[in-house]
XYZ file of C-alpha atoms in Angstrom:
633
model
C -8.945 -6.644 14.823
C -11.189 -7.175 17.938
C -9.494 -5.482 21.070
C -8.970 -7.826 23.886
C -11.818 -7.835 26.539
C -10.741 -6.508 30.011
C -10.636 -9.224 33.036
C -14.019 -9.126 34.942
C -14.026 -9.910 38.011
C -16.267 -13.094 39.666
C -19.770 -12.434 39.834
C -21.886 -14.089 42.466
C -24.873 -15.995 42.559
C -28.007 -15.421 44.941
C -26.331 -18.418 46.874
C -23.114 -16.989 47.068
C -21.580 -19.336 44.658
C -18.639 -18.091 42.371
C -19.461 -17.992 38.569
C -15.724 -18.444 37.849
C -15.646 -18.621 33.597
C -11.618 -19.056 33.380
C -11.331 -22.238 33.732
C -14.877 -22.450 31.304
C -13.057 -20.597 28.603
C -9.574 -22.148 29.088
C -11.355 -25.937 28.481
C -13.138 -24.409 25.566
C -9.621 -22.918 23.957
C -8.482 -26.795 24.676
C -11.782 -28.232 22.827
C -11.511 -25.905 19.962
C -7.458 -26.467 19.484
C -8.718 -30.271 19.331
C -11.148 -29.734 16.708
C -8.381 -28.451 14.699
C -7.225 -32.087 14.124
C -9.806 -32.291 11.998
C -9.189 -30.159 9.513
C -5.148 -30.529 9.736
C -5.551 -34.559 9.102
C -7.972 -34.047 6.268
C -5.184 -32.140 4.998
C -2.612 -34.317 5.601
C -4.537 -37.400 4.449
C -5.479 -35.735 1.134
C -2.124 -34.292 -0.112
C -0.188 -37.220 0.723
C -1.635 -39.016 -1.933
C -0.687 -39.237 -5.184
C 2.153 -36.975 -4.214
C 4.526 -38.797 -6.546
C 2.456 -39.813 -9.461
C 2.289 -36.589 -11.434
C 4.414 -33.722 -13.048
C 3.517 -30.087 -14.231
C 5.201 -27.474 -16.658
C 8.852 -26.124 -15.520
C 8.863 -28.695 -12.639
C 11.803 -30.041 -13.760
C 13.631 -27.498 -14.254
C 13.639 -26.544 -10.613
C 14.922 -30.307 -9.399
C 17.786 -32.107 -10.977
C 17.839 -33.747 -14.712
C 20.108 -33.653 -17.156
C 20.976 -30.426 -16.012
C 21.916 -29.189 -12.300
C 18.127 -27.685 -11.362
C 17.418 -24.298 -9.946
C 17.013 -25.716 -6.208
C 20.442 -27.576 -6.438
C 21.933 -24.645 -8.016
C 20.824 -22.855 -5.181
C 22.914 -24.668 -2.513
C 25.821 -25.240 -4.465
C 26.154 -21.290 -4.907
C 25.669 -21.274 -0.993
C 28.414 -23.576 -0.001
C 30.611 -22.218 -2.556
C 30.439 -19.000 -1.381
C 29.163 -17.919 -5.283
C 26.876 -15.263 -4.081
C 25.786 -14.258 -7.765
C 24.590 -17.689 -9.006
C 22.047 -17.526 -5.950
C 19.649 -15.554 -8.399
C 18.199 -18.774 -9.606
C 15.000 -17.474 -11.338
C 13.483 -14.307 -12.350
C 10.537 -15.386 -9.760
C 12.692 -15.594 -7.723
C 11.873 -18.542 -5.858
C 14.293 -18.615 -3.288
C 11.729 -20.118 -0.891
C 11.728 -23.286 -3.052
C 15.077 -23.851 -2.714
C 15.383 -23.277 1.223
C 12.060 -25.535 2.079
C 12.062 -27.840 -1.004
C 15.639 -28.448 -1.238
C 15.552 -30.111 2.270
C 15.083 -33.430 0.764
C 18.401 -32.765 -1.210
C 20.021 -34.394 1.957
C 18.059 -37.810 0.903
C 18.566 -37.935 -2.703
C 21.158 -39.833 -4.078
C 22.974 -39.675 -8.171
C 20.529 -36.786 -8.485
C 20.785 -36.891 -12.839
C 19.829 -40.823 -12.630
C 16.419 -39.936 -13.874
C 17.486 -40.035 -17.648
C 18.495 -43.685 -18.464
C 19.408 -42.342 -21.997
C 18.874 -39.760 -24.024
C 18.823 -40.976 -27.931
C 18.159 -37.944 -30.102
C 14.826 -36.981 -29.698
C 14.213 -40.000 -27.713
C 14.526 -39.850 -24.038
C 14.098 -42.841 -21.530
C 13.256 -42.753 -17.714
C 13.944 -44.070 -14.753
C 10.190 -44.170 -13.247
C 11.566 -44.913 -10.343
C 13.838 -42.668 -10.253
C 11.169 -39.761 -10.604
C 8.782 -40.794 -8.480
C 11.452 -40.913 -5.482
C 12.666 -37.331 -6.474
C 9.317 -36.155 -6.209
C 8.500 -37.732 -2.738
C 11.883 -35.963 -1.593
C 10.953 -32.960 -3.041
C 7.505 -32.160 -2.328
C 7.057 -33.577 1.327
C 8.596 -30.671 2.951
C 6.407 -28.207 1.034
C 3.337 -30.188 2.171
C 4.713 -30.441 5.720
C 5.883 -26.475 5.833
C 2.696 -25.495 4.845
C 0.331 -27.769 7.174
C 2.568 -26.015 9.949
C 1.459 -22.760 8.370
C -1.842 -23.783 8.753
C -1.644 -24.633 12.314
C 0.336 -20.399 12.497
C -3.156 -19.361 10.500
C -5.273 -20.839 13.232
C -3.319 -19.094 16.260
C -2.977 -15.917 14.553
C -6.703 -15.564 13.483
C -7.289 -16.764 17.743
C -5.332 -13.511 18.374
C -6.497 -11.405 16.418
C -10.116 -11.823 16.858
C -10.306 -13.759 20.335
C -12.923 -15.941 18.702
C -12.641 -20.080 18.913
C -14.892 -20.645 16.216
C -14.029 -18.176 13.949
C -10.560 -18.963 13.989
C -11.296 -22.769 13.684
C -13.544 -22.247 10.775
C -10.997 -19.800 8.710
C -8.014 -21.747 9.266
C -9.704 -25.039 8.682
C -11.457 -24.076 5.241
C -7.974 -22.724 4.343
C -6.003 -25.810 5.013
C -8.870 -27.847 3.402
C -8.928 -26.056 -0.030
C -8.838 -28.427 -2.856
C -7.172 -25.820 -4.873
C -4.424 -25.028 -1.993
C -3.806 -28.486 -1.310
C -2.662 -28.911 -4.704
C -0.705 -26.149 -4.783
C 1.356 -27.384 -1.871
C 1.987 -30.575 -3.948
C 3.858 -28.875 -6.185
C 7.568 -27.740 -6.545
C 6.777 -23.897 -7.339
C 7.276 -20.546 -6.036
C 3.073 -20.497 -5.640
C 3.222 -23.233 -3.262
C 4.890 -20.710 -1.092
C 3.453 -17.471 -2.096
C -0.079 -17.688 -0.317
C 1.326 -19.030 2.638
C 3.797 -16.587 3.607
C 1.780 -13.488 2.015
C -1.099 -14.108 4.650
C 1.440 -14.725 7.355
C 2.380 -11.542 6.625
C -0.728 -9.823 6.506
C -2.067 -11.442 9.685
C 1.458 -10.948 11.665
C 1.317 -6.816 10.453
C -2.089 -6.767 11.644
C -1.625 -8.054 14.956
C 1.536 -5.897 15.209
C -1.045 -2.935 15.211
C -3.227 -4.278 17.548
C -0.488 -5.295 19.878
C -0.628 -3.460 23.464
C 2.222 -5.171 25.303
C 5.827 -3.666 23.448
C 7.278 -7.130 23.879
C 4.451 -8.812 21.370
C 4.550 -5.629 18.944
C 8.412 -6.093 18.771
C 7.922 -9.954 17.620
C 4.946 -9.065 15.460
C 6.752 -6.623 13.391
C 9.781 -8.822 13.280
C 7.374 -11.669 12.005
C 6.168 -9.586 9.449
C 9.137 -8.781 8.109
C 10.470 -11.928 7.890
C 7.003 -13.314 6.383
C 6.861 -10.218 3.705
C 10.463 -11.305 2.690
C 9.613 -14.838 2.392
C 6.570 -13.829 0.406
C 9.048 -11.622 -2.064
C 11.512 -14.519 -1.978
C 9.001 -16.259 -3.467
C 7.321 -13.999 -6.337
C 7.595 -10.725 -6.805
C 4.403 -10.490 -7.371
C 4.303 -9.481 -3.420
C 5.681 -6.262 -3.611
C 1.664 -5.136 -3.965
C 1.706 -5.658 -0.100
C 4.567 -3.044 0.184
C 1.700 -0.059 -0.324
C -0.891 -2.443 0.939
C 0.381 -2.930 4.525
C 0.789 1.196 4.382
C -2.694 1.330 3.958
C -3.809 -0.974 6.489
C -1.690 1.253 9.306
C -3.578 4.360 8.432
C -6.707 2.315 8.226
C -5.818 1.203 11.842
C -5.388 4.721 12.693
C -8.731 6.075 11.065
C -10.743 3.470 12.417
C -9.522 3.246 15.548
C -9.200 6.974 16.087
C -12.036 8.085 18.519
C -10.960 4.959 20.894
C -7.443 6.280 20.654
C -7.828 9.577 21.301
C -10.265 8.975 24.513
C -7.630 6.755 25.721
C -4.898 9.206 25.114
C -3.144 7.086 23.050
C -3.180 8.139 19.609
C 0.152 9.784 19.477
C 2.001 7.071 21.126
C 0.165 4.377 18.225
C 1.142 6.758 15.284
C 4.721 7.082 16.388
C 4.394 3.392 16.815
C 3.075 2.420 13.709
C 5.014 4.540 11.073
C 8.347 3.413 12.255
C 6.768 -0.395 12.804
C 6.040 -0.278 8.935
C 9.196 1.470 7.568
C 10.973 -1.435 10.255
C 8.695 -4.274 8.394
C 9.526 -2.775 4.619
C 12.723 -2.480 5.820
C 13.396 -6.513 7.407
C 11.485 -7.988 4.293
C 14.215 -6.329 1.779
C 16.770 -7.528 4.163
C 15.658 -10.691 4.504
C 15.327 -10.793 0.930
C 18.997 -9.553 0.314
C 20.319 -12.039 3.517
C 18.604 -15.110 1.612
C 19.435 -14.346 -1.720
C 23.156 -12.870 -1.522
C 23.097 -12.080 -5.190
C 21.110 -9.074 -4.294
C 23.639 -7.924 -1.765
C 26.649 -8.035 -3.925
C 24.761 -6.891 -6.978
C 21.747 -3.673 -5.906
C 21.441 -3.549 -9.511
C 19.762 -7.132 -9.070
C 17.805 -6.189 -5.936
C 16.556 -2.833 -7.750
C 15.357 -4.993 -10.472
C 13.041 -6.861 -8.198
C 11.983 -4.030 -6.521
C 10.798 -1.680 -9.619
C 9.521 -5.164 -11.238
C 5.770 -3.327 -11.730
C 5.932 -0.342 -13.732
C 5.563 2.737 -11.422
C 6.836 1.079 -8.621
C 9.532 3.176 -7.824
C 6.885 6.321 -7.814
C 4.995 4.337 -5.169
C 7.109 3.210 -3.231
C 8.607 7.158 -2.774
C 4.900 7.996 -1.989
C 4.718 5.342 0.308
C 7.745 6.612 2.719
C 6.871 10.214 1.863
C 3.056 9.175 3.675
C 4.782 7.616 6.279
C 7.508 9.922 7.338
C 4.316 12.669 7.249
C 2.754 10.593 9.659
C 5.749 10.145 12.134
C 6.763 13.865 11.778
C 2.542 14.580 12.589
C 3.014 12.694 15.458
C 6.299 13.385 16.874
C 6.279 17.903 16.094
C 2.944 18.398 16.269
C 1.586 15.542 18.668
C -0.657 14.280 15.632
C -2.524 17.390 15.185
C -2.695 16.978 11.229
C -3.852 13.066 11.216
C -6.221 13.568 13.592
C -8.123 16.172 12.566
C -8.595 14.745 9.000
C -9.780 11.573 10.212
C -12.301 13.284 12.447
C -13.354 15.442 9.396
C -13.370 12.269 7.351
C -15.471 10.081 10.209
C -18.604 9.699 7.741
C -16.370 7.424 5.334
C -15.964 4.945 8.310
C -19.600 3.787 7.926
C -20.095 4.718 4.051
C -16.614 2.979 2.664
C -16.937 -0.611 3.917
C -20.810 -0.467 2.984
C -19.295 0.461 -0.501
C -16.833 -1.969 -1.397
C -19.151 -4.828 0.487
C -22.039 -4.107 -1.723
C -19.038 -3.936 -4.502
C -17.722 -7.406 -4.060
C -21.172 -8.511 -3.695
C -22.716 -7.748 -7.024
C -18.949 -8.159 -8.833
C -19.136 -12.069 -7.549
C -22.912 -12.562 -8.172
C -22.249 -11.080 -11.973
C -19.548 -13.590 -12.436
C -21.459 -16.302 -10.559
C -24.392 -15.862 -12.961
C -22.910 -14.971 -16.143
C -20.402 -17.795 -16.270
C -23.241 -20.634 -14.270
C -25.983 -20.374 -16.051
C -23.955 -20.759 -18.860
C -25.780 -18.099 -20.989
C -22.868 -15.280 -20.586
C -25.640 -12.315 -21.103
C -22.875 -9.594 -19.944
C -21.496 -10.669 -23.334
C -17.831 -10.789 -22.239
C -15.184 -12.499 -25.022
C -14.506 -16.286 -24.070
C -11.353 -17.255 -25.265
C -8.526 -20.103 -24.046
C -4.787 -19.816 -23.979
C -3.896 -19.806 -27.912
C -2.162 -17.184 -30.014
C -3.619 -14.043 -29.803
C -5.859 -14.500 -26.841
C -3.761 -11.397 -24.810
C -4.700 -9.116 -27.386
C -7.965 -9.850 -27.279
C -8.260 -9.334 -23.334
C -6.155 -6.333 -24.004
C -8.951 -4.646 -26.072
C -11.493 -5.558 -23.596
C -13.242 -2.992 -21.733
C -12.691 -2.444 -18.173
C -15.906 -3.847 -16.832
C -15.044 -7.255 -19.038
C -11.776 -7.415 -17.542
C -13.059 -8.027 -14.256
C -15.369 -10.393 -14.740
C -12.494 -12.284 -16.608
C -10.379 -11.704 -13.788
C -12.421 -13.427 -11.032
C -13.685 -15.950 -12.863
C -11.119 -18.283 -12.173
C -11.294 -17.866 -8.535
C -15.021 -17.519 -8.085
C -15.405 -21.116 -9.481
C -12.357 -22.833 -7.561
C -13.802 -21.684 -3.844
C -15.640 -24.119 -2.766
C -19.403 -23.837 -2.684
C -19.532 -23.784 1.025
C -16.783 -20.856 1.790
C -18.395 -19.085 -1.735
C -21.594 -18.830 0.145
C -20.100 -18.110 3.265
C -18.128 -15.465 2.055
C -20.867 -13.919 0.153
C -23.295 -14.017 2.788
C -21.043 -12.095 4.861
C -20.821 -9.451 2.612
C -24.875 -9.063 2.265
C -24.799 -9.087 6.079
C -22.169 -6.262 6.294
C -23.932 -3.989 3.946
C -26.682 -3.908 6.425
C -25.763 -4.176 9.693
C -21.835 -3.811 10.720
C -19.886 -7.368 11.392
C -18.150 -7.717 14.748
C -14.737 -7.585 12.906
C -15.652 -4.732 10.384
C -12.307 -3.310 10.653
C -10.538 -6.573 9.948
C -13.532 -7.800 7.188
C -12.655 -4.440 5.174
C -9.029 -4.725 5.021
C -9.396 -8.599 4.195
C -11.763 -7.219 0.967
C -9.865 -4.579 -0.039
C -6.901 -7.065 -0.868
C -9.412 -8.011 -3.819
C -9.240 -4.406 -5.454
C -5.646 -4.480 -4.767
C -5.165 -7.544 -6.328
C -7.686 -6.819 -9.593
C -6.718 -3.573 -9.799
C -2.664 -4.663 -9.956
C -3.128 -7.127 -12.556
C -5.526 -5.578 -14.563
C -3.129 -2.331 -15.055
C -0.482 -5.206 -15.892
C -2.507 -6.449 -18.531
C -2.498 -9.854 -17.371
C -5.561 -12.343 -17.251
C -4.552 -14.132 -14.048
C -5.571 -17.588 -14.033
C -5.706 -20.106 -10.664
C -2.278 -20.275 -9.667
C -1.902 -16.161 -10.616
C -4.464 -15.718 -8.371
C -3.291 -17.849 -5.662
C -2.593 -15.501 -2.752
C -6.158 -14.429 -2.696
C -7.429 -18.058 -1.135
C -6.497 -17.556 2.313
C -8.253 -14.287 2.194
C -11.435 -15.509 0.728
C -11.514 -18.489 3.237
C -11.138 -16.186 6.015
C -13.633 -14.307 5.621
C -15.930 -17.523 4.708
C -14.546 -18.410 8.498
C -16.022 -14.954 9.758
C -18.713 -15.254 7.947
C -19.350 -19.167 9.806
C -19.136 -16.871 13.152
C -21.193 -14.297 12.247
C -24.445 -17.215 11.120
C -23.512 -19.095 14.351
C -22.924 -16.500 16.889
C -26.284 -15.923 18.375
C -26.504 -19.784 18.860
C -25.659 -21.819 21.793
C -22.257 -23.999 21.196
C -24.057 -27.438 21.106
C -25.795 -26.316 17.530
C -22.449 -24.493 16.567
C -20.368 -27.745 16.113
C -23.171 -29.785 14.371
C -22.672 -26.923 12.070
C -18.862 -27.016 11.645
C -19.412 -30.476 11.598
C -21.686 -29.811 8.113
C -19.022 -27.519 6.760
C -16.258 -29.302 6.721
C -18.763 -32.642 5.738
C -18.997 -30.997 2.705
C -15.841 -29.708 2.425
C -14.495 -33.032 2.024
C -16.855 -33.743 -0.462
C -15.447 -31.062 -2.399
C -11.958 -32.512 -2.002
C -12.948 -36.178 -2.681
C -15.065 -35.104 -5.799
C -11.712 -34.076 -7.521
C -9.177 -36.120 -6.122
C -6.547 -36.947 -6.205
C -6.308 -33.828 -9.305
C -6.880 -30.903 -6.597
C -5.090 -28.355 -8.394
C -7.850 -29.018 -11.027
C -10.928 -28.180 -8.806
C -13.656 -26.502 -10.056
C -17.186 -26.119 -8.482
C -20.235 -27.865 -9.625
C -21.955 -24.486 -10.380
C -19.590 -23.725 -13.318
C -21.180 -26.133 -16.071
C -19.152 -28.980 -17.012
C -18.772 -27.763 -20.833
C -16.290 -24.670 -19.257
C -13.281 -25.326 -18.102
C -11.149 -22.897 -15.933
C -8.003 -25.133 -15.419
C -6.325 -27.709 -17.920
C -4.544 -30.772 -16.758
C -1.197 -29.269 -15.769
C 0.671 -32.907 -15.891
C -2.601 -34.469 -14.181
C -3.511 -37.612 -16.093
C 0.026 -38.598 -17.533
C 0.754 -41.457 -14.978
C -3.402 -42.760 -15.426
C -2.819 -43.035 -18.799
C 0.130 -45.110 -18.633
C -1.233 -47.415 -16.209
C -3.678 -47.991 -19.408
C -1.006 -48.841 -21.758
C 0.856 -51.210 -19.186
C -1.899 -52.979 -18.266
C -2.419 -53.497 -22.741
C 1.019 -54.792 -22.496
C 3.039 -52.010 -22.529
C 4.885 -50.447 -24.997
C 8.895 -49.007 -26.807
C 7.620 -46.205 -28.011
C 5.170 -43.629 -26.867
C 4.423 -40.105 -27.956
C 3.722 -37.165 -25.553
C 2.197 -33.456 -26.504
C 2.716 -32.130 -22.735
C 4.891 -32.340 -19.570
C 3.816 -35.284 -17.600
C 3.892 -38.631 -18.414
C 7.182 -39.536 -20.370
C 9.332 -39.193 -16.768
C 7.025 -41.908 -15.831
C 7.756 -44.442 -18.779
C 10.711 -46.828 -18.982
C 10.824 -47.273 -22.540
C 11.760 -44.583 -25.343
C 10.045 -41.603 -25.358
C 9.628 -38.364 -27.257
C 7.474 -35.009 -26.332
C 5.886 -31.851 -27.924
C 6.938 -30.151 -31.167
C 9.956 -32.684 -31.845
C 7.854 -34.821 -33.664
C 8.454 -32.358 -36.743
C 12.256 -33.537 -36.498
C 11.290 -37.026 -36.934
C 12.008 -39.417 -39.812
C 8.926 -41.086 -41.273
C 9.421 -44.231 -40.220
C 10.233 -43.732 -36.761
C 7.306 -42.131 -36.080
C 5.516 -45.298 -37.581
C 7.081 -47.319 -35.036
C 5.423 -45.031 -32.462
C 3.397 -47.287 -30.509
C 0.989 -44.601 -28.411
C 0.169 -41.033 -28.570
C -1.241 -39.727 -25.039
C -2.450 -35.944 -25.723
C -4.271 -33.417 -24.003
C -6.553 -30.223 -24.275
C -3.482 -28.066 -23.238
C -1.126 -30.279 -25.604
C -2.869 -29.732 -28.433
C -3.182 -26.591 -28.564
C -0.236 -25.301 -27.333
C 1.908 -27.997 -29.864
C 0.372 -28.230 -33.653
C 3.777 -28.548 -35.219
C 4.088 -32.069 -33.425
C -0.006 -32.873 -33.604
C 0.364 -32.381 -37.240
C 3.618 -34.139 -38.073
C 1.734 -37.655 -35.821
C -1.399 -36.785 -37.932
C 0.044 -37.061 -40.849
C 2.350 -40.309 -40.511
C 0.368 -42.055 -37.493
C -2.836 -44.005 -38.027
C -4.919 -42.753 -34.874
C -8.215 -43.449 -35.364
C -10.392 -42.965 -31.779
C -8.793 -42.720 -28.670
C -8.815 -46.113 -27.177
C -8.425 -44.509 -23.557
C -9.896 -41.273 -21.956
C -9.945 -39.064 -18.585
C -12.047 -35.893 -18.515
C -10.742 -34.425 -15.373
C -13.802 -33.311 -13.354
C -15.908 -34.733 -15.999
C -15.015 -31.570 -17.994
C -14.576 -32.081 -21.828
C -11.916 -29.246 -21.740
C -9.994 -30.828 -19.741
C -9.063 -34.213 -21.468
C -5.828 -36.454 -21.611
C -6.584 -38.867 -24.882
C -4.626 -42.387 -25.457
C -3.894 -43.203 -29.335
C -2.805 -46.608 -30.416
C -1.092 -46.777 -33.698
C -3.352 -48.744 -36.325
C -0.414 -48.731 -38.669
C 1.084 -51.480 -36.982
C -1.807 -53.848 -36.643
C-alpha cells in the first residue's frame, strides 16, 4: 500500500523549456486503461462459450425443475413478504439469487424442463435447459467481468502502478480456473470476487488520506465483506483477518506516522473503521437475507459456523476496543511503544513467511511433478474413507495435500511469477512489501482454517485464494520489468498474456477442469464436474440416436430428449428394462461415487469397450466413457 507521491513542481531544462510529465502520465493512465481490453475480451470471448452446453452437481437445485429452485425461492419469499423462507441454503448463497436470478425476468414456464417423469425414467426438454442456463449464468459472467474491471482500478489505487495493476487484474480475469467458476450457478462463482473486493476496498480504506475516500472505502468494504458472507460462510476467516491487516497497517507504517504526527489520528481512525466494516457486512448480511433479522438464532448460526468462532470474534473487538481506548486516553502510548520495541520483526517476519511459501510451493511443485512423491504423503481420491485417512495424516502431509490443488491450477506463467517474487523478497525488500505480506499471509490463514476444520479443500474450496495468487504474480510482473524502459515492458505483457491464452485454449472450453502441464497427465486434481455430458451425446446422435440412455453423474440426461435414468436407480430397475437400455455414458467421478447402479448395468447390460471416449486434459482420471448395449445387436 504505496503512499501517493507528492506533486513536484516543473523542472527546467538548460534551455528553459518546461519538463511538464502530467500530461506524460495522464496519456500513459489512458494507454494502460486501453490495454485492459485485452485481457477483459479474452475473458469475455472465452466464457461465453459453451456457456449452455454443460451441467455440474446441485446445479439444479438452485434453478427451477420439478421443484421451485433455491434462486426462485428466493424472490418469491421477497415479494411475499416471507422473510423466513429467504434462508435458502446453509451456504447461504444469497448472492446467487440477487445476481443470478436476474434472468428470472426472461424465463418463461420455468418447470418446462421435465417433459415427463416415468418412474425412474425422466425426459428433457434440451431446449429447455440450455435456455435456462443462458438466462442463468450470463449475469454471473457479466457481474464478474465488471469485477474485474473494480480489481484493475483498485490495484491502480492502491499501488499507483500502471503495469502492475494491468498485469494483476488481467491474469485474474484470464484464469482458466476462474473463468469457469463464473460459468457456473454457485455460491463460489461469487465468493472470490467479492472476498478480494473486500480485501482490496479495507486496504485502501487504511491508506486513504482524504476523509471523503476513507468514508466510501469502509462503506465498500462492508458491503463487499457482506456479499462475500452472503455467499459462503466460509468468509467469516476475513472477520479476524481484516483485524490483522489494521494493526499490520499500524506496525508498519508506524515510524512514518509518528514523524508526521499522525499516528493517533490513524489509530482512532482505523479501530472504529473496522468495528464500522464488521459491523455493515453483518448488516448487509441481515438487510439481504431478512431471515436473519427476524430469526438472530439464524444469523448466530452463521456467525459461530467455525468452531471457536465466537471466542475469536470476542478477542477480535476486545483488540480493537484496546486499540481505540490506547489512542483516544492515552494518545496511543501503549501501541506505539510495542511496535517500536517490536521494529526488528518488520524486516525478519515477511523474510519468514516469504522463504515459507517459497519452499511449501517448491515441495508440492516437486513432489507431486516429478511424479515420484519422495515426501511420501498418502494419495487417495474421493471414495469412502478417504477423510479418515487425511484425518490421521500428519501436519506437514496435510499441507502439501492442501495446496496441491491450487499449485497445479495457476497457470505456469503467474506460478512462476508468483514464486519468483517471493525469492526476490527474501533478499531484497519489494516496493509493495507491506501489501506483498498481507496478500501471503491470506495463505496461512486460509491453510491454517481448513486444516483445523479437517477438510482437504479441493479447487473450488480453495477458490478465494486465486485473486490473491494472481496478484501477486501481477507484482511480481512489476517487480522483473521495473528497471526497464516501457517499450520492452509491453513486449513482455504482450508474452504473458500470449501464453496465458494458451493456457485457456489448451483446456477449453472445460476451464473449471484446468490443470498445468507440470502435474503429469496420470494425476488428476479435478474430475469432470458435468464436463463431457453434452460431447458425449453429440456421439450418440450423430450414431442415430437413441430411447434409452443410462447416466452415472449429473450432466448429460437434461440434455437428452428421449427417456432417461441416472445414478444408483439402476438397482430399482426390472431386468428387462435395463436390457432395453440403449447407452451407458459414465465417468471417473460416476463410478466411483455410484457402484450400486455400475453393478446392477454390469450385471444385466452387455458393455463390452467403450465405443466413445474424452479424457479431459488428456488425463486418464478424468474420463467420460460411452457404452453401447451388445445385447441388442
Amino acid at each position: 500500500m504505496k503512499k501517493q507521491a507528492s506533486k513536484k513542481t516543473p523542472i527546467k531544462s538548460v534551455e528553459g523549456e518546461v519538463q511538464n510529465e502530467a500530461p506524460k502520465k495522464e496519456k500513459s493512465r489512458r494507454y494502460i486503461l486501453l490495454l485492459f481490453v485485452i485481457p477483459i475480451s479474452i475473458y469475455f470471448y472465452f466464457a461465453l462459450q459453451h456457456l449452455t452446453q454443460f451441467e455440474t452437481a446441485d446445479e439444479h437445485l438452485w434453478i427451477s425443475n420439478l421443484y421451485t429452485g433455491r434462486i426462485q425461492q428466493y424472490w418469491n419469499a421477497i415479494n411475499q413478504k416471507d422473510w423466513p423462507e429467504t434462508k435458502i441454503n446453509d451456504k447461504p448463497g444469497v448472492t446467487l439469487a440477487l445476481i443470478s436470478g436476474i434472468g428470472m425476468r426472461w424465463e418463461s414456464n420455468v418447470q418446462n424442463k421435465i417433459v415427463d417423469k416415468e418412474n425412474l425414467f425422466t425426459v428433457y426438454n434440451p431446449e429447455k435447459t440450455q435456455e435456462t442456463y443462458r438466462l442463468y449464468r450470463l449475469p454471473i459472467v457479466i457481474a464478474n467481468g465488471i469485477m474485474g474491471l473494480f480489481f484493475f482500478l483498485a490495484l491502480w489505487r492502491l499501488t499507483r502502478k500502471h503495469w502492475l495493476s494491468l498485469a494483476a487484474a488481467g491474469l485474474i480475469v484470464v484464469s482458466p480456473t476462474l473463468i469457469g467458476i463464473s460459468q457456473i450457478i454457485n455460491p463460489d462463482a461469487f465468493l472470490w470476487t467479492f472476498s478480494f473486493a473486500a480485501i482490496l476496498s479495507f486496504m485502501l480504506f487504511l491508506q486513504d488520506r482524504k476523509w471523503w475516500a476513507s468514508i466510501i472505502d469502509c462503506l465498500l468494504a462492508a458491503i463487499f465483506l457482506g456479499l462475500a458472507f452472503l455467499s459462503k460462510y466460509v468468509a467469516l476467516v476475513f472477520f479476524p483477518f481484516f483485524l490483522a491487516m489494521m494493526l499490520w497497517y499500524l506496525f508498519y507504517n508506524r515510524d512514518e506516522l509518528v514523524e508526521s504526527g499522525v499516528f493517533r489520528k490513524k489509530a482512532i481512525f482505523a479501530s472504529i473503521g473496522y468495528s464500522l466494516v464488521i459491523a455493515g457486512a453483518v448488516g448487509t448480511f441481515a438487510l439481504l437475507m431478512p431471515a436473519a433479522l427476524v430469526d438472530n438464532k439464524t444469523l448466530l448460526k452463521f456467525l459461530f459456523r467455525f468452531a471457536q468462532m465466537k471466542e475469536i470474534l470476542i478477542i477480535c473487538g476486545a483488540i480493537d476496543a484496546f486499540v481505540l481506548l490506547d489512542a483516544v486516553l492515552i494518545k496511543s502510548w501503549i501501541v506505539k511503544f510495542l511496535s517500536k520495541q517490536l521494529r526488528f520483526l518488520r524486516l525478519i517476519l515477511p523474510k519468514i513467511f516469504y522463504a515459507g511459501m517459497f519452499i511449501w510451493f517448491t515441495l508440492v511443485l516437486l513432489n507431486w511433478g516429478t511424479d515420484r512423491n519422495f515426501l511420501d504423503v498418502p494419495i487417495f481420491s474421493m471414495v469412502k474413507g478417504s477423510d479418515e485417512i487425511f484425518k490421521h495424516a500428519n501436519l506437514f502431509q496435510k499441507m502439501i495435500l492442501e495446496s496441491k490443488a491450487l499449485v497445479f491450477s495457476l497457470t505456469p506463467i503467474a506460478l512462476f511469477l508468483m514464486l519468483f517474487l517471493w525469492a526476490k523478497s527474501i533478499v531484497r525488500k519489494s516496493h509493495f512489501d507491506d501489501l506483498v505480506f498481507l496478500l501471503t499471509t491470506v495463505f496461512f490463514v486460509f491453510y491454517f482454517a481448513v486444516i483445523q476444520q479437517k477438510l482437504l479443500v479441493n479447487i473450488r474450496y480453495s477458490i478465494v485464494l486465486y485473486p490473491i495468487a494472481f496478484s501477486l504474480a501481477g507484482i511480481g510482473f512489476y517487480e522483473l520489468t521495473k528497471s526497464l524502459k516501457h517499450r520492452y515492458v509491453l513486449p513482455l505483457f504482450l508474452i504473458v498474456f500470449a501464453a496465458s491464452i494458451y493456457s485457456i485454449w489448451q483446456i477449453k472450453p472445460f476451464y473449471f477442469n484446468y490443470t498445468n502441464d507440470i502435474l503429469p497427465k496420470n494425476i488428476s486434481i479435478a474430475d469432470s464436474w458435468g464436463y463431457g455430458g453434452y460431447e458425449a451425446l453429440q456421439y450418440i446422435k450423430a450414431q442415430g440416436g437413441a430411447d434409452k440412455i443410462y447416466s452415472d453423474y449429473y450432466g448429460i440426461c437434461q440434455f437428452f430428449d428421449g427417456k432417461c435414468v441416472t445414478e444408483g436407480q439402476t438397482k430399482w430397475m426390472k431386468h428387462q428394462d435395463v436390457m432395453n437400455i440403449d447407452y451407458v455414458v459414465t465417468s471417473f467421478d460416476g463410478v466411483k461415487k455410484n457402484t450400486p447402479g455400475i453393478n446392477a448395468i454390469d450385471d444385466d447390460f452387455d458393455k463390452g469397450d467403450p465405443v466413445w471416449e474424452l479424457d479431459i486434459d488428456g488425463r486418464p482420471n478424468n474420463f467420460i466413457k460411452v457404452y453401447k448395449n451388445n445385447f441388442q445387436d
